Every structure is written in C-alpha cells, then in structure tokens.
Amino acid sequence: MKNSLGKFGLIGLGRMGRCLVEGASKAGLLRKEELSFTTRHADTAKRLAKDLAVQAVSSNRDLFESCDTIVLAVKPQNVGDVLGELKGVSTKGKTLISIVASVRTEQIEQALGAKVAVIRAMPNTPAFVGAGMTAICAGAYASQPDLDRARALFEPLGRVAEVDERHMDAVTGLSGCGPAYIYLILDALTEGGIK
C-alpha cells in the first residue's frame, strides 16, 4: 500500500501515539524510516527510538518543519508551551492532527499564527485492540484531503466519525467513558449470573 501520510511526526509519543504508529504501520500507511517523534525527556526519547526503531528529534520545531503529517499528542497542560515553540513555523502543505483533549482547532490556529490545516481527533482506549471509536473534525483551513488523511490514520484502530467541532467535548466524554460504563454493566451481569 502507498504511504499516504508522507513524512510523519509525533509531538509526544505516549500510549496513544504508539498505538497510532503501530496501526498505521500495519496498514501500510507509513514506513518507520519516515517516522520521527519528540518527547519531553531525553532518556525516554532514547529508549523509544531504540524500542520502536524510529528517529527521535530533539526539537518540536525541527520535527514540524521536516514532516508532512504531524500528530500533536501531548497533555492539555503542555500544549501552550509546545505551540509557543512552533509559532511562526512554515505550515504550507502540512496537516496537523491534534489528539489533545479540550483544545479547539481555532486555539491551535491562533497560537501558530498561521493558516494551518488542523484536524482535531479524539480516539478512545478500545483503539488499543482495534475496536476504537475516533471522532474527527476539521479546522477552518483543513481540506477534504486533510480529513481523508486523518481518517486513514485512525481507521486501522476502529471506526471513525466526522462530527461538528461544537460536539467534540460531548463526544469525547461519551466515547471516553462509554467503554468503562459498559464494562461495569457486563461485570454486574457476570456477577449476577454467578450468584
């Protein structure tokens, strides 16, 4: 399958970032030699680079400038610092996919001070076993090909639904907590069946 993500980078490589890499690699959407990432800690970067056989980059700005598709996968409390580092970077021809909870596409566009193609996405934990549900929405400057690229990235992890951004926080709460509630129901049914 053709690599449709181009040179691919992750700013933050936690559990969900690794899940994305694994899913996209298995689907043939990216080759590990075209993948790079940044993390906050040099020792973590070194370990992950060795374990995953991918390139660690020391600067978020360098990563952004060298990649076509960039996933922003940091904790919400760190996103301001990361976007501050990227302010003024060239965004032409780039797709930025944010999986940062509660950060709107408009906030990212304003922080970067550019007309950047931003896709907001929120996968849930069943993605780790290929049974996830990811909601995606497009920012003001994102095109259909940008949305298609995001959809292709998340489809190996389960289902993907495009929603209006005004519903993203509600969808995030529902899809994030829904599996846990279902587990509680199934657990109660199991316990009831045993008794």
CSV table of C-alpha atoms in Angstrom, one decimal, residues 24-173:
chain,number,residue,atom,x,y,z
A,24,ALA,CA,-0.6,3.0,10.6
A,25,SER,CA,2.5,0.8,10.1
A,26,LYS,CA,0.4,-2.4,9.9
A,27,ALA,CA,-2.0,-0.7,7.5
A,28,GLY,CA,1.0,0.3,5.3
A,29,LEU,CA,0.3,4.0,5.7
A,30,LEU,CA,3.8,4.8,6.9
A,31,ARG,CA,7.2,3.4,6.9
A,32,LYS,CA,9.2,3.6,10.1
A,33,GLU,CA,12.1,5.2,8.3
A,34,GLU,CA,9.8,8.2,7.6
A,35,LEU,CA,8.7,8.5,11.2
A,36,SER,CA,10.1,10.8,13.8
A,37,PHE,CA,9.0,11.9,17.2
A,38,THR,CA,9.7,14.2,20.1
A,39,THR,CA,9.2,13.7,23.8
A,40,ARG,CA,9.9,15.9,26.8
A,41,HIS,CA,12.5,13.7,28.3
A,42,ALA,CA,15.8,12.7,26.5
A,43,ASP,CA,16.1,9.3,28.3
A,44,THR,CA,12.5,8.4,27.2
A,45,ALA,CA,13.3,9.5,23.6
A,46,LYS,CA,16.4,7.4,23.5
A,47,ARG,CA,14.6,4.3,24.8
A,48,LEU,CA,11.6,4.7,22.5
A,49,ALA,CA,13.8,5.3,19.4
A,50,LYS,CA,15.6,2.0,20.1
A,51,ASP,CA,12.5,0.0,21.0
A,52,LEU,CA,10.4,1.2,18.0
A,53,ALA,CA,13.3,1.6,15.5
A,54,VAL,CA,12.3,5.2,14.7
A,55,GLN,CA,14.0,8.6,14.8
A,56,ALA,CA,13.9,10.8,17.9
A,57,VAL,CA,14.2,14.5,17.2
A,58,SER,CA,15.2,17.0,19.9
A,59,SER,CA,13.2,20.0,18.8
A,60,ASN,CA,9.4,20.2,18.2
A,61,ARG,CA,10.1,22.9,15.6
A,62,ASP,CA,12.6,20.8,13.7
A,63,LEU,CA,10.1,17.9,13.7
A,64,PHE,CA,7.3,20.1,12.4
A,65,GLU,CA,9.4,21.6,9.6
A,66,SER,CA,10.6,18.2,8.4
A,67,CYS,CA,7.2,16.4,8.4
A,68,ASP,CA,4.1,16.4,6.2
A,69,THR,CA,1.7,15.0,8.7
A,70,ILE,CA,2.2,15.9,12.4
A,71,VAL,CA,0.2,14.5,15.3
A,72,LEU,CA,0.1,16.7,18.4
A,73,ALA,CA,-0.2,14.1,21.3
A,74,VAL,CA,0.7,16.0,24.5
A,75,LYS,CA,-1.2,16.6,27.7
A,76,PRO,CA,-3.5,19.6,27.6
A,77,GLN,CA,-1.4,21.4,30.2
A,78,ASN,CA,1.6,21.2,27.9
A,79,VAL,CA,0.0,22.3,24.7
A,80,GLY,CA,0.6,26.0,25.2
A,81,ASP,CA,4.4,25.6,25.6
A,82,VAL,CA,4.6,23.3,22.5
A,83,LEU,CA,2.5,25.7,20.3
A,84,GLY,CA,4.6,28.6,21.5
A,85,GLU,CA,7.7,26.8,20.2
A,86,LEU,CA,6.0,26.4,16.8
A,87,LYS,CA,4.8,29.9,16.4
A,88,GLY,CA,5.8,31.3,13.0
A,89,VAL,CA,6.9,27.9,11.6
A,90,SER,CA,6.0,27.3,7.9
A,91,THR,CA,2.7,25.4,7.7
A,92,LYS,CA,2.4,25.2,3.9
A,93,GLY,CA,1.5,21.7,2.8
A,94,LYS,CA,1.3,20.3,6.3
A,95,THR,CA,-1.5,18.6,8.2
A,96,LEU,CA,-1.6,18.9,12.0
A,97,ILE,CA,-3.7,16.3,13.7
A,98,SER,CA,-4.4,17.1,17.4
A,99,ILE,CA,-5.4,14.4,19.8
A,100,VAL,CA,-5.2,16.8,22.8
A,101,ALA,CA,-8.4,16.8,24.8
A,102,SER,CA,-10.4,20.1,25.0
A,103,VAL,CA,-8.2,22.1,22.7
A,104,ARG,CA,-10.1,23.6,19.8
A,105,THR,CA,-8.8,23.8,16.3
A,106,GLU,CA,-9.2,27.6,16.4
A,107,GLN,CA,-6.9,27.8,19.5
A,108,ILE,CA,-4.2,25.9,17.6
A,109,GLU,CA,-4.6,28.1,14.5
A,110,GLN,CA,-4.3,31.3,16.6
A,111,ALA,CA,-1.4,30.0,18.6
A,112,LEU,CA,0.6,29.2,15.5
A,113,GLY,CA,-0.4,32.5,13.9
A,114,ALA,CA,-0.9,30.7,10.5
A,115,LYS,CA,-3.4,29.2,8.2
A,116,VAL,CA,-2.5,25.7,9.2
A,117,ALA,CA,-4.7,22.6,8.3
A,118,VAL,CA,-5.7,21.4,11.7
A,119,ILE,CA,-7.7,18.2,12.3
A,120,ARG,CA,-9.0,17.6,15.8
A,121,ALA,CA,-9.4,13.9,16.7
A,122,MET,CA,-10.3,12.0,19.8
A,123,PRO,CA,-9.7,8.3,19.8
A,124,ASN,CA,-10.7,6.2,22.8
A,125,THR,CA,-8.9,3.3,24.6
A,126,PRO,CA,-10.5,0.4,22.7
A,127,ALA,CA,-8.3,1.6,19.8
A,128,PHE,CA,-5.5,-0.4,21.5
A,129,VAL,CA,-7.3,-3.6,20.4
A,130,GLY,CA,-8.5,-2.2,17.0
A,131,ALA,CA,-12.1,-1.7,18.4
A,132,GLY,CA,-11.9,2.1,19.0
A,133,MET,CA,-14.1,5.0,18.0
A,134,THR,CA,-12.5,8.1,16.9
A,135,ALA,CA,-14.3,11.4,16.3
A,136,ILE,CA,-12.7,13.9,14.0
A,137,CYS,CA,-13.4,17.4,12.9
A,138,ALA,CA,-11.7,19.9,10.6
A,139,GLY,CA,-10.4,23.4,11.4
A,140,ALA,CA,-11.0,26.4,9.3
A,141,TYR,CA,-8.1,25.8,6.9
A,142,ALA,CA,-8.3,22.0,6.6
A,143,SER,CA,-9.4,20.5,3.3
A,144,GLN,CA,-11.1,17.2,2.4
A,145,PRO,CA,-7.7,15.6,1.6
A,146,ASP,CA,-6.6,16.6,5.2
A,147,LEU,CA,-9.7,14.9,6.6
A,148,ASP,CA,-9.1,11.9,4.5
A,149,ARG,CA,-5.5,11.6,5.7
A,150,ALA,CA,-6.8,11.8,9.4
A,151,ARG,CA,-9.5,9.2,8.7
A,152,ALA,CA,-6.9,6.9,7.1
A,153,LEU,CA,-4.7,7.2,10.2
A,154,PHE,CA,-7.4,6.3,12.6
A,155,GLU,CA,-9.3,3.6,10.6
A,156,PRO,CA,-6.8,0.8,11.5
A,157,LEU,CA,-7.8,1.5,15.2
A,158,GLY,CA,-11.5,1.0,14.7
A,159,ARG,CA,-14.4,3.2,13.4
A,160,VAL,CA,-14.1,6.9,12.6
A,161,ALA,CA,-16.9,9.5,12.6
A,162,GLU,CA,-16.8,13.1,11.5
A,163,VAL,CA,-18.6,15.5,13.8
A,164,ASP,CA,-19.1,19.2,14.1
A,165,GLU,CA,-16.5,20.6,16.5
A,166,ARG,CA,-19.1,22.1,18.8
A,167,HIS,CA,-19.9,18.5,19.7
A,168,MET,CA,-16.4,17.3,20.2
A,169,ASP,CA,-16.2,17.7,24.0
A,170,ALA,CA,-19.5,15.8,24.5
A,171,VAL,CA,-18.4,13.1,22.1
A,172,THR,CA,-15.1,12.8,23.9
A,173,GLY,CA,-16.8,12.4,27.2
